Structures are given as structure tokens and as C-alpha cells.
PDB file of C-alpha atoms in Angstrom:
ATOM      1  CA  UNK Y 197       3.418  -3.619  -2.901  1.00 71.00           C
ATOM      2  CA  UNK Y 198      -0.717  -2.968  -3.327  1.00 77.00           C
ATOM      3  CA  UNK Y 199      -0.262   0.340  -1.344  1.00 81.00           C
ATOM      4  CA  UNK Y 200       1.963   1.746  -3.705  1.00 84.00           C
ATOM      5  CA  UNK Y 201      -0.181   1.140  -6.360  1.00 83.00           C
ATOM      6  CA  UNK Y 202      -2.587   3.787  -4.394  1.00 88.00           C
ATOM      7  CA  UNK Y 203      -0.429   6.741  -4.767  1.00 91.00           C
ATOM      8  CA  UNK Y 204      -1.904   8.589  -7.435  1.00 93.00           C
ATOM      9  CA  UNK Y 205       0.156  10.984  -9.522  1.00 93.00           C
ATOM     10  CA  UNK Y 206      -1.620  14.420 -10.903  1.00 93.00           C
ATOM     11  CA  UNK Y 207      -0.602  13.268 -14.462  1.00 95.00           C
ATOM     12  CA  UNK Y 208      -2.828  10.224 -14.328  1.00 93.00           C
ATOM     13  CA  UNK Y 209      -5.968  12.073 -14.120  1.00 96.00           C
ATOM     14  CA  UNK Y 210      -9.129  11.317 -14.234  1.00 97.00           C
ATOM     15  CA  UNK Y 211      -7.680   7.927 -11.665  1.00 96.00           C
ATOM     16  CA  UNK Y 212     -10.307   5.279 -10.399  1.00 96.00           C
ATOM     17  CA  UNK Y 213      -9.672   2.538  -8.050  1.00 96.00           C
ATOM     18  CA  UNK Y 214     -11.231  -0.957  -8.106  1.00 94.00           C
ATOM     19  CA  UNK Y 215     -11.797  -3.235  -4.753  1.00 93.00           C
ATOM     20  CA  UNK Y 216     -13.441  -6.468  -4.855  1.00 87.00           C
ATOM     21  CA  UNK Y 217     -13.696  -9.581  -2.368  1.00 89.00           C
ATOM     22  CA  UNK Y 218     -16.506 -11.746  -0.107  1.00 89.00           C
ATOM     23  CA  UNK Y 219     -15.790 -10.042   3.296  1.00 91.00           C
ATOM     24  CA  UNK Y 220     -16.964  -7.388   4.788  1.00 89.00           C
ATOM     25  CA  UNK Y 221     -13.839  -6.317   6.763  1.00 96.00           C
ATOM     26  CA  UNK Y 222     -11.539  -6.293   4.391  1.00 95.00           C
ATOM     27  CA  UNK Y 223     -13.908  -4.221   1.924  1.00 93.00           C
ATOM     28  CA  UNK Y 224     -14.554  -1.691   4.352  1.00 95.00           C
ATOM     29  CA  UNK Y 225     -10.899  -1.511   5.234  1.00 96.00           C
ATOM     30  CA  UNK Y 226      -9.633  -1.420   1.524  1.00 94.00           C
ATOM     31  CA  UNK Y 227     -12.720   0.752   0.856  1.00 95.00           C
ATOM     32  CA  UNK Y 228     -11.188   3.646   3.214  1.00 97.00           C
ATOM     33  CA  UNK Y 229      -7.991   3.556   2.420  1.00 95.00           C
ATOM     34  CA  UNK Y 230      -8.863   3.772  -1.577  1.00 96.00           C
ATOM     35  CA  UNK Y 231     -11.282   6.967  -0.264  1.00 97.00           C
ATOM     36  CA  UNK Y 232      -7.844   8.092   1.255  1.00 96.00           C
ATOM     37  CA  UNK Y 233      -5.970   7.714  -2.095  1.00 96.00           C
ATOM     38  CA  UNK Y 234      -7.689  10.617  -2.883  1.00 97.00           C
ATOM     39  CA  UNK Y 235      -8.738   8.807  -6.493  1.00 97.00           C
ATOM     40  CA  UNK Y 236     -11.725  10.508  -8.925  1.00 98.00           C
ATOM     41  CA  UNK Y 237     -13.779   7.376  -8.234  1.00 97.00           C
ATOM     42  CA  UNK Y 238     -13.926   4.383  -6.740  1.00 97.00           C
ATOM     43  CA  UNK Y 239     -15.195   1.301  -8.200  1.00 96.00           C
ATOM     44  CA  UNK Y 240     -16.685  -2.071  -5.874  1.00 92.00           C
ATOM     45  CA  UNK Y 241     -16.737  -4.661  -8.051  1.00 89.00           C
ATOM     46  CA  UNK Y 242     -20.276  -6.632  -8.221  1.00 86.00           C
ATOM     47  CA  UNK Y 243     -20.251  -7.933 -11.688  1.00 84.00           C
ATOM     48  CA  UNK Y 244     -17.819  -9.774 -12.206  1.00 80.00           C
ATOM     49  CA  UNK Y 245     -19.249 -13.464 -13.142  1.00 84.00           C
ATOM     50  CA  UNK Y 246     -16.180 -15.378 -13.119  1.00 85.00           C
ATOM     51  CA  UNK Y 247     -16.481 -18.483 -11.410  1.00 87.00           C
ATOM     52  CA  UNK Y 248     -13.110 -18.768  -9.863  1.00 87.00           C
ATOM     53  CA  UNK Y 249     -14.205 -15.040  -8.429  1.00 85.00           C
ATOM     54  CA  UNK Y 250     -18.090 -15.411  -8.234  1.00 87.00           C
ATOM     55  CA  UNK Y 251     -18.194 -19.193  -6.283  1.00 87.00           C
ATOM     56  CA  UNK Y 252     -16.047 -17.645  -3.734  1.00 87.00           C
ATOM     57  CA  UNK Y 253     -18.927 -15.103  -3.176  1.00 87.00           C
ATOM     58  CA  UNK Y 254     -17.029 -12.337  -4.403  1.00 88.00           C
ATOM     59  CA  UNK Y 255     -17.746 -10.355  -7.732  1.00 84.00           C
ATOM     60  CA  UNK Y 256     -21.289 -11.104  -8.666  1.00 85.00           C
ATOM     61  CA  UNK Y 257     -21.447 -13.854  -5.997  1.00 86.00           C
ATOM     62  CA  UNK Y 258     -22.072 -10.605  -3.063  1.00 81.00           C
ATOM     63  CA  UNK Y 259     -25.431  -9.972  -4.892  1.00 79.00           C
ATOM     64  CA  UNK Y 260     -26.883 -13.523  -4.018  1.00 75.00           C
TER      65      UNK Y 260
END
């Protein structure tokens, strides 16, 4: 269901795509296949202070 969200329609233009989490893995993996997407950016989320998000250690919780 996620992958389909990838494919990126002409129409949509200018297209970004956002990843976020706490491991590195899973980043890197989700990372390349947004980079395959083919989008205008892509967007690693780091700021997000939630705490449901940021006490997990992802969001702003990567930058302790």
C-alpha cells in the first residue's frame, strides 16, 4: 500500500517525498527507493518534536 503511494504522476509536479524513523536500515532502504521514485525532492524528517515520534528517537530524537 506505501509503494503505491511512490508512483508519481507528471501532473503532480513539483512532488517531494518525506521518510522518517530511528533506524538506520530502514532509512537507507526507504531512502533509495524514494531516490528511485524519481520525486523533485526528498525530505528526512529531523524536526519533528513530537513526543510519541521524538522519545522513540525518531524525528528530532536522531539529532541527540
Amino acid at each position: 500500500k506505501s509503494l503505491k503511494k511512490l508512483e508519481i504522476d507528471p501532473a503532480e509536479r513539483p512532488v517531494g517525498i518525506q521518510i522518517y524513523g530511528h533506524l538506520v536500515e530502514p532509512m537507507v532502504e526507504a531512502a533509495l527507493r524514494a531516490e528511485a521514485a524519481g520525486p523533485d525532492l526528498i525530505d528526512i524528517n529531523f524536526g519533528c518534536p513530537v513526543k510519541k515520534i521524538a522519545g522513540r528517537g525518531a524525528g528530532s530524537g536522531m539529532m541527540r
